[in-house]
PDB file of C-alpha atoms in Angstrom:
ATOM      1  CA  ASN A 254     388.585  48.926   7.159  1.00  0.00           C
ATOM      2  CA  GLN A 255     389.073  52.025   9.008  1.00  0.00           C
ATOM      3  CA  ASP A 256     389.230  53.878   5.552  1.00  0.00           C
ATOM      4  CA  ASP A 257     385.863  53.475   5.290  1.00  0.00           C
ATOM      5  CA  THR A 258     384.909  55.139   8.811  1.00  0.00           C
ATOM      6  CA  PRO A 259     383.524  58.889   8.691  1.00  0.00           C
ATOM      7  CA  SER A 260     385.926  61.047  10.124  1.00  0.00           C
ATOM      8  CA  ASN A 261     382.725  62.758  11.819  1.00  0.00           C
ATOM      9  CA  THR A 262     380.278  60.319  13.197  1.00  0.00           C
ATOM     10  CA  ASN A 263     378.251  62.970  15.445  1.00  0.00           C
ATOM     11  CA  PRO A 264     374.808  63.547  14.393  1.00  0.00           C
ATOM     12  CA  LEU A 265     373.830  66.845  13.054  1.00  0.00           C
ATOM     13  CA  ALA A 266     370.882  67.075  15.183  1.00  0.00           C
ATOM     14  CA  MET A 267     368.443  65.208  17.819  1.00  0.00           C
ATOM     15  CA  LEU A 268     364.720  65.620  17.419  1.00  0.00           C
ATOM     16  CA  SER A 269     363.013  64.747  20.409  1.00  0.00           C
ATOM     17  CA  GLY A 270     358.921  64.814  20.733  1.00  0.00           C
ATOM     18  CA  HIS A 271     357.912  61.007  20.090  1.00  0.00           C
ATOM     19  CA  ALA A 272     356.229  59.395  23.154  1.00  0.00           C
ATOM     20  CA  GLY A 273     357.433  56.069  21.398  1.00  0.00           C
ATOM     21  CA  SER A 274     359.890  54.936  19.582  1.00  0.00           C
ATOM     22  CA  VAL A 275     360.279  56.417  16.001  1.00  0.00           C
ATOM     23  CA  SER A 276     359.661  53.851  13.021  1.00  0.00           C
ATOM     24  CA  CYS A 277     360.091  56.116   9.833  1.00  0.00           C
ATOM     25  CA  CYS A 278     361.460  59.492   8.652  1.00  0.00           C
ATOM     26  CA  ALA A 279     361.742  61.414   5.591  1.00  0.00           C
ATOM     27  CA  TRP A 280     362.552  64.484   4.247  1.00  0.00           C
ATOM     28  CA  GLY A 281     359.963  66.964   2.905  1.00  0.00           C
ATOM     29  CA  GLU A 282     359.125  70.591   1.912  1.00  0.00           C
ATOM     30  CA  GLY A 283     357.169  73.093   3.525  1.00  0.00           C
ATOM     31  CA  GLY A 284     354.889  75.584   1.954  1.00  0.00           C
ATOM     32  CA  SER A 285     357.505  78.275   1.928  1.00  0.00           C
ATOM     33  CA  GLY A 286     360.285  75.834   0.288  1.00  0.00           C
ATOM     34  CA  GLU A 287     361.678  75.013   3.751  1.00  0.00           C
ATOM     35  CA  THR A 288     363.123  71.536   4.263  1.00  0.00           C
ATOM     36  CA  LEU A 289     361.546  69.247   6.779  1.00  0.00           C
ATOM     37  CA  ALA A 290     362.293  66.051   8.386  1.00  0.00           C
ATOM     38  CA  VAL A 291     358.955  64.100   8.833  1.00  0.00           C
ATOM     39  CA  THR A 292     358.709  61.397  11.593  1.00  0.00           C
ATOM     40  CA  GLY A 293     355.987  58.959  12.444  1.00  0.00           C
ATOM     41  CA  GLY A 294     356.107  56.763  15.445  1.00  0.00           C
ATOM     42  CA  LYS A 295     354.182  54.012  17.515  1.00  0.00           C
ATOM     43  CA  ASP A 296     352.858  56.896  19.370  1.00  0.00           C
ATOM     44  CA  PHE A 297     350.203  57.102  16.369  1.00  0.00           C
ATOM     45  CA  MET A 298     351.965  60.506  15.492  1.00  0.00           C
ATOM     46  CA  VAL A 299     353.306  62.017  12.662  1.00  0.00           C
ATOM     47  CA  ARG A 300     355.417  65.022  13.298  1.00  0.00           C
ATOM     48  CA  CYS A 301     357.474  67.411  11.393  1.00  0.00           C
ATOM     49  CA  TRP A 302     360.388  69.416  11.963  1.00  0.00           C
ATOM     50  CA  ALA A 303     361.807  72.657  10.081  1.00  0.00           C
ATOM     51  CA  VAL A 304     365.412  74.168  10.459  1.00  0.00           C
ATOM     52  CA  VAL A 305     364.830  77.438  12.508  1.00  0.00           C
ATOM     53  CA  MET A 306     368.212  78.936  12.783  1.00  0.00           C
ATOM     54  CA  ALA A 307     371.413  77.798  10.566  1.00  0.00           C
ATOM     55  CA  GLY A 308     374.857  79.034  11.349  1.00  0.00           C
ATOM     56  CA  ALA A 309     376.539  81.923   9.177  1.00  0.00           C
ATOM     57  CA  LYS A 310     378.888  79.117   7.719  1.00  0.00           C
ATOM     58  CA  SER A 311     377.114  75.913   5.862  1.00  0.00           C
ATOM     59  CA  ASN A 312     378.715  73.738   8.518  1.00  0.00           C
ATOM     60  CA  GLY A 313     377.264  75.948  11.202  1.00  0.00           C
ATOM     61  CA  PRO A 314     374.877  74.637  14.124  1.00  0.00           C
ATOM     62  CA  VAL A 315     371.660  74.414  13.262  1.00  0.00           C
ATOM     63  CA  THR A 316     368.634  74.137  15.453  1.00  0.00           C
ATOM     64  CA  TRP A 317     365.186  72.259  14.398  1.00  0.00           C
ATOM     65  CA  ALA A 318     361.780  73.088  15.957  1.00  0.00           C
ATOM     66  CA  GLN A 319     358.507  70.894  15.629  1.00  0.00           C
ATOM     67  CA  VAL A 320     356.492  72.583  13.356  1.00  0.00           C
ATOM     68  CA  PHE A 321     353.576  70.647  12.945  1.00  0.00           C
ATOM     69  CA  ARG A 322     351.871  67.518  14.732  1.00  0.00           C
ATOM     70  CA  TYR A 323     349.425  65.389  12.980  1.00  0.00           C
ATOM     71  CA  SER A 324     347.380  62.988  15.252  1.00  0.00           C
ATOM     72  CA  GLY A 325     344.836  61.218  12.776  1.00  0.00           C
ATOM     73  CA  HIS A 326     346.020  57.744  13.351  1.00  0.00           C
ATOM     74  CA  GLU A 327     344.663  54.883  15.410  1.00  0.00           C
ATOM     75  CA  GLY A 328     347.413  53.103  15.377  1.00  0.00           C
ATOM     76  CA  ALA A 329     351.696  52.782  15.131  1.00  0.00           C
ATOM     77  CA  VAL A 330     352.764  54.897  11.815  1.00  0.00           C
ATOM     78  CA  GLN A 331     354.798  52.861  10.069  1.00  0.00           C
ATOM     79  CA  ALA A 332     355.926  54.873   6.730  1.00  0.00           C
ATOM     80  CA  VAL A 333     356.074  58.221   5.930  1.00  0.00           C
ATOM     81  CA  ALA A 334     356.940  59.983   2.236  1.00  0.00           C
ATOM     82  CA  SER A 335     356.941  63.393   0.926  1.00  0.00           C
ATOM     83  CA  ARG A 336     356.203  64.956  -2.728  1.00  0.00           C
ATOM     84  CA  GLY A 337     356.548  68.813  -2.640  1.00  0.00           C
ATOM     85  CA  ALA A 338     354.516  70.351   0.506  1.00  0.00           C
ATOM     86  CA  ARG A 339     352.151  67.103   0.691  1.00  0.00           C
ATOM     87  CA  PHE A 340     352.990  63.990   2.544  1.00  0.00           C
ATOM     88  CA  CYS A 341     351.941  60.879   3.053  1.00  0.00           C
ATOM     89  CA  SER A 342     351.664  58.317   6.015  1.00  0.00           C
ATOM     90  CA  GLY A 343     350.906  54.814   6.304  1.00  0.00           C
ATOM     91  CA  SER A 344     349.758  53.351   9.674  1.00  0.00           C
ATOM     92  CA  TRP A 345     348.900  50.003  11.365  1.00  0.00           C
ATOM     93  CA  ASP A 346     345.241  51.103  11.502  1.00  0.00           C
ATOM     94  CA  LYS A 347     345.028  50.180   7.714  1.00  0.00           C
ATOM     95  CA  THR A 348     345.059  53.851   6.430  1.00  0.00           C
ATOM     96  CA  VAL A 349     347.242  56.016   4.330  1.00  0.00           C
ATOM     97  CA  LYS A 350     346.575  59.261   5.213  1.00  0.00           C
ATOM     98  CA  ILE A 351     347.763  62.475   2.468  1.00  0.00           C
ATOM     99  CA  TRP A 352     348.782  65.307   4.697  1.00  0.00           C
ATOM    100  CA  ASP A 353     349.277  69.144   3.521  1.00  0.00           C
ATOM    101  CA  SER A 354     352.203  70.720   5.556  1.00  0.00           C
ATOM    102  CA  PRO A 355     351.253  74.458   5.123  1.00  0.00           C
ATOM    103  CA  ASN A 356     347.925  73.805   7.015  1.00  0.00           C
ATOM    104  CA  SER A 357     348.745  70.943   8.920  1.00  0.00           C
ATOM    105  CA  SER A 358     345.480  69.067   8.139  1.00  0.00           C
ATOM    106  CA  GLU A 359     344.689  65.706   6.144  1.00  0.00           C
ATOM    107  CA  ILE A 360     343.272  66.051   2.633  1.00  0.00           C
TER     108      ILE A 360
END
């Protein structure tokens, strides 16, 4: 049904940086309350992205930048989840790691 099609199907942003395909993503919150996008990939990496510039209007242009990169996994990252300024990542290396976004360290 054409009535179900959104009028604007363009993405708001495209985040590039993973060396392999991206397998999961979630919203998070940084230590200062900023909005983060957290992504996990087949490159064994977890990456965090934050809004660094937003337009004056709520529908203005938004720029994202990678603010953290976590390299603690030895297998593809298959899941990420967030709660407050901490998030966890699950990997094919049979581990779940809990991270603290303000200082980009494993807890």
